[in-house]
mmCIF file of C-alpha atoms in Angstrom:
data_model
loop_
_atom_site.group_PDB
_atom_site.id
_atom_site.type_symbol
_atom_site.label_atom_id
_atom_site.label_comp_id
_atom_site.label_asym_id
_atom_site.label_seq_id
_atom_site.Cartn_x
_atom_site.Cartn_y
_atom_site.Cartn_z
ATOM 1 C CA UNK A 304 -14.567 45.429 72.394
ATOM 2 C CA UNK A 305 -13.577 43.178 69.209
ATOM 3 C CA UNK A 306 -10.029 43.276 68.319
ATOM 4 C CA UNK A 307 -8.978 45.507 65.318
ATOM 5 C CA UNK A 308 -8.645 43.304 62.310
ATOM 6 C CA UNK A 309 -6.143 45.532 59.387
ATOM 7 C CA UNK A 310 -5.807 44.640 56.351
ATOM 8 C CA UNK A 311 -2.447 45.387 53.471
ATOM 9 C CA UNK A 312 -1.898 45.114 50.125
ATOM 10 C CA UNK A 313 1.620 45.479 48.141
ATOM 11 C CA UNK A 314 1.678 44.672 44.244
ATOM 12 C CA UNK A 315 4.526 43.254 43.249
ATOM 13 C CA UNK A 316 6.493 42.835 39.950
ATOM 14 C CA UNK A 317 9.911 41.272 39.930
ATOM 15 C CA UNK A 318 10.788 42.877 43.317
ATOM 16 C CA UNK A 319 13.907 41.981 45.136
ATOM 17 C CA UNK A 320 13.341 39.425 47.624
ATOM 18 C CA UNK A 321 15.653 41.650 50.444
ATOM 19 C CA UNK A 322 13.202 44.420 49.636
ATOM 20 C CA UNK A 323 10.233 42.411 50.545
ATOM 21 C CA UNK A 324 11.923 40.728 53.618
ATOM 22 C CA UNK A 325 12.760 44.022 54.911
ATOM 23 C CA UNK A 326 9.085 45.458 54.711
ATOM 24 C CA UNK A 327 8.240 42.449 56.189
ATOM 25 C CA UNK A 328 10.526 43.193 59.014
ATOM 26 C CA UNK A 329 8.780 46.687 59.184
ATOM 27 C CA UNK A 330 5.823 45.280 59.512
ATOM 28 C CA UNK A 331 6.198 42.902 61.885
ATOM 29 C CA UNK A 332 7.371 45.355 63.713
ATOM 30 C CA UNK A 333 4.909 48.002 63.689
ATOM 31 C CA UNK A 334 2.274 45.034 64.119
ATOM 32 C CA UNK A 335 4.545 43.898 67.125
ATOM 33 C CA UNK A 336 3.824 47.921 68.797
ATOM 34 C CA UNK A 337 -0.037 47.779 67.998
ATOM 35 C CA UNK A 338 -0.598 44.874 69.785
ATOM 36 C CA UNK A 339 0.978 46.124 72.969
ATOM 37 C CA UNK A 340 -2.502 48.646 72.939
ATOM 38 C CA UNK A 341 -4.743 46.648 71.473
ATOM 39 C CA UNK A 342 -4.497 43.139 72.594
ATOM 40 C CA UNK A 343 -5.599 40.450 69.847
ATOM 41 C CA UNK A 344 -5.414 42.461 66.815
ATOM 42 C CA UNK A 345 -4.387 40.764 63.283
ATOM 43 C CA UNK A 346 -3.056 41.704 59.862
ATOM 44 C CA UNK A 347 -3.827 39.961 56.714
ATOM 45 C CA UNK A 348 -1.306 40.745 54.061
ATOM 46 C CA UNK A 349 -1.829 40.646 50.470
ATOM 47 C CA UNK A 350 0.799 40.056 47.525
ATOM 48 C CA UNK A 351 -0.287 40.302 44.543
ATOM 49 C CA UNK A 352 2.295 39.091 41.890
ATOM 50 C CA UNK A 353 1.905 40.910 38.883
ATOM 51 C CA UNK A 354 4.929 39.732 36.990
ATOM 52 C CA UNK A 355 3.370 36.415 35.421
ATOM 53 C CA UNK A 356 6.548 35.013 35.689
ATOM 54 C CA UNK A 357 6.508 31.109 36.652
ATOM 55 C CA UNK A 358 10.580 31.642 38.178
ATOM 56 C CA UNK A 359 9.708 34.911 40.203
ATOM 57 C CA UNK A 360 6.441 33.040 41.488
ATOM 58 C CA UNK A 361 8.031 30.287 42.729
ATOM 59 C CA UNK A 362 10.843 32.648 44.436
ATOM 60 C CA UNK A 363 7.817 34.076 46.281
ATOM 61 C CA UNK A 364 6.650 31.095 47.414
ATOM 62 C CA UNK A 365 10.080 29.941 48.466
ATOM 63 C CA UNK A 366 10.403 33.115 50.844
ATOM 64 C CA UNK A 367 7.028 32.713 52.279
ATOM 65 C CA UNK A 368 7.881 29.150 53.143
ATOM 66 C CA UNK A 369 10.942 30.291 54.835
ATOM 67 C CA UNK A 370 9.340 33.071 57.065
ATOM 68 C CA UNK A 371 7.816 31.999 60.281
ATOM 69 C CA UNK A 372 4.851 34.603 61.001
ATOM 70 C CA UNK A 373 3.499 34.838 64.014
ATOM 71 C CA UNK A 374 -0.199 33.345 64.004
ATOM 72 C CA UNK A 375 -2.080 37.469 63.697
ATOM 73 C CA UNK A 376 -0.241 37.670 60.580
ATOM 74 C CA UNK A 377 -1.635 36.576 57.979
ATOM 75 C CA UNK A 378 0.448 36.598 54.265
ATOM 76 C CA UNK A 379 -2.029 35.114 50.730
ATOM 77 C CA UNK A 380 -0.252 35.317 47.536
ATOM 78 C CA UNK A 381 -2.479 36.148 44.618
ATOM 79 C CA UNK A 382 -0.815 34.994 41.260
ATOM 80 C CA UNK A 383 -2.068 37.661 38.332
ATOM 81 C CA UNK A 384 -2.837 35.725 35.420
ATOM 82 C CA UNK A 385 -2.278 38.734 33.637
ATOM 83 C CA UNK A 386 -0.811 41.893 34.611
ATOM 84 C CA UNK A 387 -3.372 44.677 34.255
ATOM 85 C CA UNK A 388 -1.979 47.652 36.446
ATOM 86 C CA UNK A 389 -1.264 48.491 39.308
ATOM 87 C CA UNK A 390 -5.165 49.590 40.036
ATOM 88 C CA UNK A 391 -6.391 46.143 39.212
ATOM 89 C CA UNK A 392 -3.789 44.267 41.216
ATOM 90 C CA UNK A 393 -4.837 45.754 44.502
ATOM 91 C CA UNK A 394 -8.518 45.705 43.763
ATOM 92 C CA UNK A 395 -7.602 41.884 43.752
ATOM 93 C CA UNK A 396 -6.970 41.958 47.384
ATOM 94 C CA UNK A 397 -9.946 44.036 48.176
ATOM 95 C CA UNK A 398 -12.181 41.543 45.785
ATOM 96 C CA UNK A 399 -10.855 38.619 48.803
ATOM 97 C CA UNK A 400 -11.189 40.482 51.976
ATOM 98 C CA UNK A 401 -13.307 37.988 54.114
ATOM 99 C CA UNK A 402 -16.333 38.411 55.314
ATOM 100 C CA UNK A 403 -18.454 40.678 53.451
ATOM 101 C CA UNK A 404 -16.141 43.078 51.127
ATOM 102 C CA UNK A 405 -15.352 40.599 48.034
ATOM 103 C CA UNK A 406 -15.959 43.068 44.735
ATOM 104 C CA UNK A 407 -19.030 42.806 43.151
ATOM 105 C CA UNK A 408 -18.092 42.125 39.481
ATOM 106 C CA UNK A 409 -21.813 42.703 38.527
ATOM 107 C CA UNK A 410 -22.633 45.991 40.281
ATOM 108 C CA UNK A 411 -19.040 47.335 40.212
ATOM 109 C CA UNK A 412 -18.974 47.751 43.674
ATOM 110 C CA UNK A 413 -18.476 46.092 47.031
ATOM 111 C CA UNK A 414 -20.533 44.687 48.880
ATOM 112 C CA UNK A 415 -22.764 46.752 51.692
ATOM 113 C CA UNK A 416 -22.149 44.031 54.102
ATOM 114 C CA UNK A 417 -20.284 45.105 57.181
ATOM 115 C CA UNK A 418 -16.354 44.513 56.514
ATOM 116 C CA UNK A 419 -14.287 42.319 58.879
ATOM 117 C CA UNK A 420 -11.688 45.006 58.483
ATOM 118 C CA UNK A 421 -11.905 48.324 59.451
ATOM 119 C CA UNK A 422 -8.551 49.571 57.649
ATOM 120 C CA UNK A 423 -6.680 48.643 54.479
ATOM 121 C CA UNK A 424 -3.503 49.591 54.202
ATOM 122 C CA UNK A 425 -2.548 50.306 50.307
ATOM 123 C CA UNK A 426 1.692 50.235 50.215
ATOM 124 C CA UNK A 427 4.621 50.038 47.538
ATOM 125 C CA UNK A 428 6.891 47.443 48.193
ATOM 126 C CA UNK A 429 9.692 49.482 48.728
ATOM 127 C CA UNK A 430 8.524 51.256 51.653
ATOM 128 C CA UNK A 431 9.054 50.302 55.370
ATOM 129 C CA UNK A 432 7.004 51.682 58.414
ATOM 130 C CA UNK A 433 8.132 52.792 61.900
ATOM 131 C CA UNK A 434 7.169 50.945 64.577
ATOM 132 C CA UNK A 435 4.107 53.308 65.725
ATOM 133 C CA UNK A 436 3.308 53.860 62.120
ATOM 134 C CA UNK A 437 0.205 51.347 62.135
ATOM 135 C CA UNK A 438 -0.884 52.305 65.677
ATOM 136 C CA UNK A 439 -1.035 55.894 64.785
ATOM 137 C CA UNK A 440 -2.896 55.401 61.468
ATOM 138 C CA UNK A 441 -5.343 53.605 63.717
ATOM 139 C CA UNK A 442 -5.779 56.304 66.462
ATOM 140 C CA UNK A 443 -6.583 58.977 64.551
ATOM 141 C CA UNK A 444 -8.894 57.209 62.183
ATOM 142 C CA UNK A 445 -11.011 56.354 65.464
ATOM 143 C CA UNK A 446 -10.904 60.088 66.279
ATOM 144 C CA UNK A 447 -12.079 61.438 62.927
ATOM 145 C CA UNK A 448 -14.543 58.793 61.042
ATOM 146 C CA UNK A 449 -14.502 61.520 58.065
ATOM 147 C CA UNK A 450 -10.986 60.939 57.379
ATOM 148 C CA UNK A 451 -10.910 57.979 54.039
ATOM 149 C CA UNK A 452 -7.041 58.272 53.548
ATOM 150 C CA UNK A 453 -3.911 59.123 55.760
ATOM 151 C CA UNK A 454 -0.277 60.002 54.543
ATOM 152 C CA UNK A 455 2.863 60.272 56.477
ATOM 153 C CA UNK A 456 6.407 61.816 57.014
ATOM 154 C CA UNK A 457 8.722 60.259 54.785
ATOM 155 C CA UNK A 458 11.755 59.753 57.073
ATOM 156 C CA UNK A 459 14.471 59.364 54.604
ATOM 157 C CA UNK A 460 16.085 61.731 52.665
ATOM 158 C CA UNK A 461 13.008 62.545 49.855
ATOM 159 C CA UNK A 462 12.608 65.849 48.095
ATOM 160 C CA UNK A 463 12.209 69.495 49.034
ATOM 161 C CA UNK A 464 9.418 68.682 51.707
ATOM 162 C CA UNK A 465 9.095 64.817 53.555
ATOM 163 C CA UNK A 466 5.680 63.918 51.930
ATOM 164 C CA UNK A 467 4.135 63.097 48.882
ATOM 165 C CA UNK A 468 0.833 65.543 49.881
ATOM 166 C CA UNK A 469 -0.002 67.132 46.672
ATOM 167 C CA UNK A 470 -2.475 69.624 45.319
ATOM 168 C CA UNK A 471 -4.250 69.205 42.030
ATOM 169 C CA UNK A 472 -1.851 69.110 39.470
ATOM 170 C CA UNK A 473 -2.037 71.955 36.473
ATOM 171 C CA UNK A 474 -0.421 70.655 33.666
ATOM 172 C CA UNK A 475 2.399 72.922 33.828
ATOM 173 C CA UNK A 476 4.248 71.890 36.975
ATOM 174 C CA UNK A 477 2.967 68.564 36.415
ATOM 175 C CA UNK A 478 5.317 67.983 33.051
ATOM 176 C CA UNK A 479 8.175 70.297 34.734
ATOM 177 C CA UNK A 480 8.211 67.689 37.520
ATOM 178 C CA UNK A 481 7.649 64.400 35.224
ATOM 179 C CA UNK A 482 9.780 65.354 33.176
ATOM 180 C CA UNK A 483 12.605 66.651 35.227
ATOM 181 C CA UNK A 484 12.215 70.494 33.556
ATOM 182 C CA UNK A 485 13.526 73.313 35.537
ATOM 183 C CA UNK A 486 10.246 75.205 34.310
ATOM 184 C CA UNK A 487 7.326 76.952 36.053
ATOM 185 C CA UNK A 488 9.354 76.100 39.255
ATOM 186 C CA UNK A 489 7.264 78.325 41.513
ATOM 187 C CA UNK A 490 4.373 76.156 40.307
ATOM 188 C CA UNK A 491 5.688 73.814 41.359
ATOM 189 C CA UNK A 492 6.438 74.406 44.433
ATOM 190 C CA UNK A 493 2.943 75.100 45.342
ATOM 191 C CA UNK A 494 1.667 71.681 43.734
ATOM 192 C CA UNK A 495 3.787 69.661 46.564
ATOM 193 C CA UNK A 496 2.372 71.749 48.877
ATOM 194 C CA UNK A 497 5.975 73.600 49.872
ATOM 195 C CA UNK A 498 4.272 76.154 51.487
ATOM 196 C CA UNK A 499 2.763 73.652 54.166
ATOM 197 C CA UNK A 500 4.467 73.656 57.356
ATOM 198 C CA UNK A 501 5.458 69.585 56.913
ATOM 199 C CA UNK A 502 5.844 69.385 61.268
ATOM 200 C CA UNK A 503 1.898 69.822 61.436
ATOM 201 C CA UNK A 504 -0.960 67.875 60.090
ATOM 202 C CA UNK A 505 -3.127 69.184 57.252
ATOM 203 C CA UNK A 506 -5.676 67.880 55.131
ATOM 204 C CA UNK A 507 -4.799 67.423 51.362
ATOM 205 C CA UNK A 508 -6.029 67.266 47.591
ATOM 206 C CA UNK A 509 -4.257 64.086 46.894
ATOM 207 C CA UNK A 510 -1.368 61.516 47.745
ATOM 208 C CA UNK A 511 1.298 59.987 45.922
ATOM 209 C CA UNK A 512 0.051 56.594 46.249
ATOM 210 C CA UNK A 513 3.235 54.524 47.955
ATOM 211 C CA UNK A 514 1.624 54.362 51.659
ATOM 212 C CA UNK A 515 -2.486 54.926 51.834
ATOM 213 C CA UNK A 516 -3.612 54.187 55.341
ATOM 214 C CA UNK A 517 -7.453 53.612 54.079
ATOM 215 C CA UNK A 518 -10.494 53.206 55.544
ATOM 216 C CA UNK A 519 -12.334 50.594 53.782
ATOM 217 C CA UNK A 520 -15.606 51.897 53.658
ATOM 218 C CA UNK A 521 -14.442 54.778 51.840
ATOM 219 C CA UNK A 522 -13.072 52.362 49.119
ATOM 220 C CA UNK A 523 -16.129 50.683 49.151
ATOM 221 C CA UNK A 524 -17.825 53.882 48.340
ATOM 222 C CA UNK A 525 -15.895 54.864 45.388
ATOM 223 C CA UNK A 526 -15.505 50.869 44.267
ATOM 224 C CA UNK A 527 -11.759 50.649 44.707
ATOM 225 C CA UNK A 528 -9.137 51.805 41.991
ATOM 226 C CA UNK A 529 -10.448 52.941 38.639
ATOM 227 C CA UNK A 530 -8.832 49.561 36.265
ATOM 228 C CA UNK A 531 -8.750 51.910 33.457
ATOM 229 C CA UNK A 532 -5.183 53.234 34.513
ATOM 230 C CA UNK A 533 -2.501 50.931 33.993
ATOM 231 C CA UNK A 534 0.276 52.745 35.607
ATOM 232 C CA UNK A 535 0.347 56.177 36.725
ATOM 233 C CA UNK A 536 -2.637 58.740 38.038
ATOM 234 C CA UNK A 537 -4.654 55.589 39.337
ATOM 235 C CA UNK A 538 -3.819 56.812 42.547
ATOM 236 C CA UNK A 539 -4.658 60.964 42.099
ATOM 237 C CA UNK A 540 -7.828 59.576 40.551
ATOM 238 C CA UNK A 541 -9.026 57.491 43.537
ATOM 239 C CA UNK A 542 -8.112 60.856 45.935
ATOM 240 C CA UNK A 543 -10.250 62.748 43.993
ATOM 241 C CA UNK A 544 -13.187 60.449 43.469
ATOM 242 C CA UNK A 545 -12.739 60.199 47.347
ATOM 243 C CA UNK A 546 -12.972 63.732 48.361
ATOM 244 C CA UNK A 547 -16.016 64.114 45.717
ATOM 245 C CA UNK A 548 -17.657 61.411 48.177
ATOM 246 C CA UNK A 549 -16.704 64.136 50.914
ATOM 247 C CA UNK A 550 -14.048 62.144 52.380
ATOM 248 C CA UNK A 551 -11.135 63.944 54.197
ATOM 249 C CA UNK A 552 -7.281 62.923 52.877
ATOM 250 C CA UNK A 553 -5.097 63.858 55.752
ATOM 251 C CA UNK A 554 -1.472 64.252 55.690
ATOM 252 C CA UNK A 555 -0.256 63.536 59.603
ATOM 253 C CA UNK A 556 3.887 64.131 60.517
ATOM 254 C CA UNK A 557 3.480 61.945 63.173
ATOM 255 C CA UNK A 558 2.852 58.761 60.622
ATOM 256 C CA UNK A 559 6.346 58.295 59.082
ATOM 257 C CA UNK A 560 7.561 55.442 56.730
ATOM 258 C CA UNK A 561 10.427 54.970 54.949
ATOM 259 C CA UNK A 562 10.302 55.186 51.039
ATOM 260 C CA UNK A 563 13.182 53.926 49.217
ATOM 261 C CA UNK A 564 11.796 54.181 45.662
ATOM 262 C CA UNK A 565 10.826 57.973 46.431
ATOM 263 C CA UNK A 566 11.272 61.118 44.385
ATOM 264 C CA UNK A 567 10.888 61.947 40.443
ATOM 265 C CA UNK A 568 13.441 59.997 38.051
ATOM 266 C CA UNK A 569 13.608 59.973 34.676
ATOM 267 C CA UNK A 570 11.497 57.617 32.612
ATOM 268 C CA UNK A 571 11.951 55.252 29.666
ATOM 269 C CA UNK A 572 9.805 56.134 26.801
ATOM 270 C CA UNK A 573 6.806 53.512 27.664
ATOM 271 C CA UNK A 574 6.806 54.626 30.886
ATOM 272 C CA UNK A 575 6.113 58.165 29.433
ATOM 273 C CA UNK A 576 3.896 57.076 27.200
ATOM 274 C CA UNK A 577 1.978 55.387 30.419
ATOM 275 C CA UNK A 578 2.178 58.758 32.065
ATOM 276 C CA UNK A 579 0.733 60.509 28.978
ATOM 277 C CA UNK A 580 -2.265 58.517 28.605
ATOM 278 C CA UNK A 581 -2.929 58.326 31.988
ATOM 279 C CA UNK A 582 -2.678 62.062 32.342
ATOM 280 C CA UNK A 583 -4.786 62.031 29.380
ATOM 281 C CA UNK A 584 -7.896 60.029 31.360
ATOM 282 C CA UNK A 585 -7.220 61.533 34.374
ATOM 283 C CA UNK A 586 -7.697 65.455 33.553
ATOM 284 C CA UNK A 587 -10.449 64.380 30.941
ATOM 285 C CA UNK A 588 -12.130 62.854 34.228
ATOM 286 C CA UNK A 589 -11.404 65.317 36.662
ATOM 287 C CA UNK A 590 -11.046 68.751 34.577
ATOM 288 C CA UNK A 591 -7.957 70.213 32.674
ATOM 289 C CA UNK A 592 -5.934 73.123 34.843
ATOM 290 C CA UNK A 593 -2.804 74.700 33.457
#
C-alpha cells in the first residue's frame, strides 16, 4: 500500500514568528505519531504570506532557514503579490499541489486527474494540534469516504461548548454573536449547536473555518474557496456548497486542537464592514433566515 501523502495550508499576515514556530512544533509532532502507523507518510506545508510586506517576508524566510525539518516534511512559501482574502490565499496552495490538482484558471476548477494527496488540511495559524490529531483525521476519513470535512474538540478554554460546529446562521443570533449583543440568546444557543452532546461525534451544517481536515476531492468538487469573500463567511460558504454536493461535515471529540485566536471579539469598523458584506453575499447565495 502507498504511503499517505497530506497536505496543509496556513495563510499568514504579519503573524508572530513564536506563533508559527509553535504550530510547527504541533505539527511535527502529530506528523511524528502518524508515522509510527503508517510508515513513509509525508506532509507538504503551505504558507502563504498575505501581508505583501518585503520585512515580514524576509522574517519568514529567515525562520524557515533556521528550522531543520525532517526530510517527510515538506514547508513552500508562496509570496501574495497582492492580498486578496483569505479564500484566495489558500486556493494558492491548492492551485500547486503536485501531481494532478493545480487549479484550472480556465474551467474554474481542478483538475480530474487523480491527486497525489488524499487530505488537505485547511488551518489558522494560531492553532496547534495534539499529537493523534492528524492520525485520527486520517482514520476516520478511510472509514467514511462520504465525509468532505472534519472538525475537532477545541482543548483550551473556548466558549460555552469546545467546537466551532455551527448550524445555519439566521440573522438574528448571527449579529447578537458578531456583535457581542446579549439578544435572541436562546437563538443562539441553538446556532452553536449547545444542545449537542460535545463528548460524541455528530455531523454538522458548517465549521468555523480555523482547523478543516479536508478531503481533497471534495474541494475539487466545489473548486476550492469562493474568491469573492475577502474575509469572513468564505468558510460557511464552502460548508454549504459542500453539503449541496452531498458531502458529510463531521464534528469528531476525539480530533482536538488547540485554538488560541478562538471565540467572538469585538471588531474594528472595517472588519465589520467585511463581515457585513460578506454576510451580504453569503445569505444572497445561500438564502436569508431570521
Amino acid at each position: 500500500m502507498q504511503a499517505p501523502h497530506l497536505s496543509a495550508s496556513v495563510v499568514l499576515y504579519f503573524t508572530k514568528t513564536d506563533v508559527l514556530n509553535q504550530q510547527l512544533d504541533s505539527l511535527l509532532k502529530a506528523m511524528t505519531e502518524f508515522c509510527k502507523e503508517h510508515s513513509g507518510a509525508s506532509l507538504t506545508l503551505y504558507w502563504i504570506d498575505n501581508s505583501v510586506d518585503e520585512n515580514y517576508h524576509q522574517s519568514l524566510l529567515d525562520l524557515i532557514d533556521g528550522r531543520e525539518l525532517p526530510g517527510n516534511i515538506i514547508l513552500k512559501l508562496i509570496r501574495s503579490q497582492e492580498n486578496r482574502g483569505y479564500g484566495e490565499a489558500h486556493n494558492q496552495a491548492l492551485q500547486r499541489l503536485e501531481n494532478g490538482t493545480d487549479f484550472d484558471t480556465a474551467n474554474e476548477s481542478f483538475d480530474s486527474k487523480k491527486p497525489s494527496h488524499d487530505y488537505h488540511l485547511l488551518l489558522n495559524p494560531d492553532v496547534y494540534l495534539s499529537k493523534t490529531c492528524l492520525l485520527e483525521c486520517f482514520q476516520q476519513m478511510e472509514l467514511a469516504p462520504k465525509i468532505g470535512l472534519l472538525t475537532g474538540k477545541i482543548s483550551d478554554n473556548y466558549e460555552s461548548v469546545p467546537h466551532v460546529a455551527k448550524r445555519f446562521p439566521g440573522i438574528r443570533p448571527l449579529l447578537g454573536r458578531y456583535l457581542r449583543l446579549p439578544i435572541w440568546l436562546q437563538q443562539q444557543q441553538k446556532y452553536i449547536y449547545a444542545d449537542k452532546d460535545s463528548k460524541k461525534a455528530f455531523d454538522a451544517e458548517l465549521a468555523g473555518g480555523c482547523f478543516y481536515f479536508c478531503r481533497l476531492s471534495a474541494l475539487r468538487s466545489v473548486a476550492g474557496f469562493d474568491e469573492r469573500y475577502f474575509l469572513y463567511f468564505e468558510d460557511f460558504d464552502l460548508c454549504q456548497r459542500l453539503r449541496n454536493q452531498a458531502w458529510i461535515l463531521r464534528y469528531s471529540p476525539d480530533i482536538t486542537f488547540q485554538h488560541d485566536g478562538g471565540g467572538v471579539k469585538a471588531k474594528s469598523f472595517r472588519h465589520q464592514w467585511f463581515f457585513f458584506c460578506s454576510a451580504l453575499r453569503f445569505y444572497s447565495c445561500h438564502g436569508w433566515r431570521w
